[in-house]
Tab-separated table of C-alpha atoms in Angstrom:
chain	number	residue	atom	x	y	z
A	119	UNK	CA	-16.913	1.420	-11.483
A	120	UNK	CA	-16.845	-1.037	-13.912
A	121	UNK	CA	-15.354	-4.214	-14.885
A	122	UNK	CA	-12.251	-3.218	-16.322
A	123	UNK	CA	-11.515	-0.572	-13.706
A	124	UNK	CA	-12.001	-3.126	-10.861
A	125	UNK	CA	-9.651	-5.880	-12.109
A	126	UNK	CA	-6.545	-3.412	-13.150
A	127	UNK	CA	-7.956	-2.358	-9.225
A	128	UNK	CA	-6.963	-5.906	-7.825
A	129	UNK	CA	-4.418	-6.703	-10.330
A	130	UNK	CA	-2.700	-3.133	-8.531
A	131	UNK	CA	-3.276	-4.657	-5.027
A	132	UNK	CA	-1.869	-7.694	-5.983
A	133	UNK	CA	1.082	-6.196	-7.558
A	134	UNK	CA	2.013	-4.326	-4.538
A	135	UNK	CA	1.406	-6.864	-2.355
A	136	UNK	CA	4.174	-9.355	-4.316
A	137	UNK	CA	6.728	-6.143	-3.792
A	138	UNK	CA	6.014	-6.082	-0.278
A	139	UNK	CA	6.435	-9.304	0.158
A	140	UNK	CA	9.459	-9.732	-1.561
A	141	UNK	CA	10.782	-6.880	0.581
A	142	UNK	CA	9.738	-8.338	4.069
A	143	UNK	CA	11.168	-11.253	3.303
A	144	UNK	CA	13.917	-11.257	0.976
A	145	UNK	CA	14.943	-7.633	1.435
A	146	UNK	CA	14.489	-7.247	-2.200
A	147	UNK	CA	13.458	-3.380	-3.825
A	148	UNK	CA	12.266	-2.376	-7.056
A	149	UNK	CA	15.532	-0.672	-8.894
A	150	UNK	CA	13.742	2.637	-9.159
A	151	UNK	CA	13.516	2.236	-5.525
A	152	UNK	CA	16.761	1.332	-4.551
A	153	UNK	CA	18.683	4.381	-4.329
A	154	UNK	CA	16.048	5.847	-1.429
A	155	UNK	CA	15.004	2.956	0.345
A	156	UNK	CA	16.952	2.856	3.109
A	157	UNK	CA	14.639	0.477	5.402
A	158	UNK	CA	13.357	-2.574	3.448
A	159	UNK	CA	11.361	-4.079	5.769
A	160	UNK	CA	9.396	-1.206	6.745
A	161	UNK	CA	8.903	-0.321	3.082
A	162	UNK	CA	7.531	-3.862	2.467
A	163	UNK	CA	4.867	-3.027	5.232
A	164	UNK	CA	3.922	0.203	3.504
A	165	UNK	CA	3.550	-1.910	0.549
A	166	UNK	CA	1.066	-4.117	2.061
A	167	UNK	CA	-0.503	-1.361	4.072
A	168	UNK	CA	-1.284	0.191	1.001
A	169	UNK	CA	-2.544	-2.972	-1.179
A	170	UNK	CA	-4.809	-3.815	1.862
A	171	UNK	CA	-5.749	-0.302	1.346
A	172	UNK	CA	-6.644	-0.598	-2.147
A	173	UNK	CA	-8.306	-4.134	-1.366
A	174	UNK	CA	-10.748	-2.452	0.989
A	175	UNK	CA	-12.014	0.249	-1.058
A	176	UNK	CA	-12.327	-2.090	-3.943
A	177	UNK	CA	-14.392	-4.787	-1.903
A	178	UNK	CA	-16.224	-1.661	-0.128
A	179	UNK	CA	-17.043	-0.312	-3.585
A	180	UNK	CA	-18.248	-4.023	-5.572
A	181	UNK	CA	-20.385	-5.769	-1.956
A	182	UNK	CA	-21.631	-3.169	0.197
A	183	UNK	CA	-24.994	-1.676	-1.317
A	184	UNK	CA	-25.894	0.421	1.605
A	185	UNK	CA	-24.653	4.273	0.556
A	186	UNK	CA	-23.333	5.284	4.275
A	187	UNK	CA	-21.883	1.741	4.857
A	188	UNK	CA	-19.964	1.987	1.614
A	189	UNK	CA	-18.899	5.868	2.371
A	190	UNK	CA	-17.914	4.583	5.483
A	191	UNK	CA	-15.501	1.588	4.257
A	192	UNK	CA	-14.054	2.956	1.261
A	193	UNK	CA	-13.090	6.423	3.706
A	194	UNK	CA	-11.643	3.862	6.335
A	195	UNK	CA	-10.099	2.067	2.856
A	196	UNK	CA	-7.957	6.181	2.127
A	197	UNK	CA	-7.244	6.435	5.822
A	198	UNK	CA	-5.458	2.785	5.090
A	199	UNK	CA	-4.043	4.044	2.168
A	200	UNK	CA	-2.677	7.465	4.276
A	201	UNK	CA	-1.012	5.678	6.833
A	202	UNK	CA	0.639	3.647	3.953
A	203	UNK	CA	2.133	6.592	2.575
A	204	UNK	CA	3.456	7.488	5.837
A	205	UNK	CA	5.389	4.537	6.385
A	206	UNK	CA	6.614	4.850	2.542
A	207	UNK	CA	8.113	8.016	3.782
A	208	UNK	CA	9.669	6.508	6.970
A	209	UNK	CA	11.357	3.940	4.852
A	210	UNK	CA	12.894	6.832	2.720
A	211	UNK	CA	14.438	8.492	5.794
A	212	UNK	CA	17.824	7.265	7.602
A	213	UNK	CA	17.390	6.449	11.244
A	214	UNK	CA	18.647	8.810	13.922
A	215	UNK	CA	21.734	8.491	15.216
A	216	UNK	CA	22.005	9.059	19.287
């Protein structure tokens, strides 16, 4: 990867993180998000699932030299980024009514 690609990388992490932090705390939603978010605070952990995601496979790609300890991190780095998406798609769906 190079230079470029690593800091728009981390400059994506951050980025996300901000939005999920805004959304844990303040409630607050992107507007293209608004209409389908109907949990905030579970959509601001998907947010930070997923920039701790990103964060991983970027530090597992630029430190680790050893080829199966990288392969290892940066895999564990898309599980992160898998369970991320799940919650995203929790936070779209109303909760059930008893």
């Amino acid at each position: 990867m190079g230079v470029y690609s690593d800091l728009l990388i981390g400059l994506t992490a951050l980025l996300i993180a901000i939005c999920g932090v805004a959304a844990l705390g303040w409630g607050w939603l992107p507007s293209w998000r608004r209409r389908r978010i109907v949990r905030p605070r579970l959509f601001g952990w998907a947010q930070l699932t997923n920039a701790a995601a990103l964060v991983v496979h970027l530090v597992g790609g630029l430190l680790i030299q050893d080829p199966y300890v990288r392969s290892t991190v940066t895999m564990s780095g898309a599980w992160v980024l898998v369970l991320g998406c799940l919650l995203n798609v929790q936070a779209e769906r109303p909760a059930r009514n008893r």
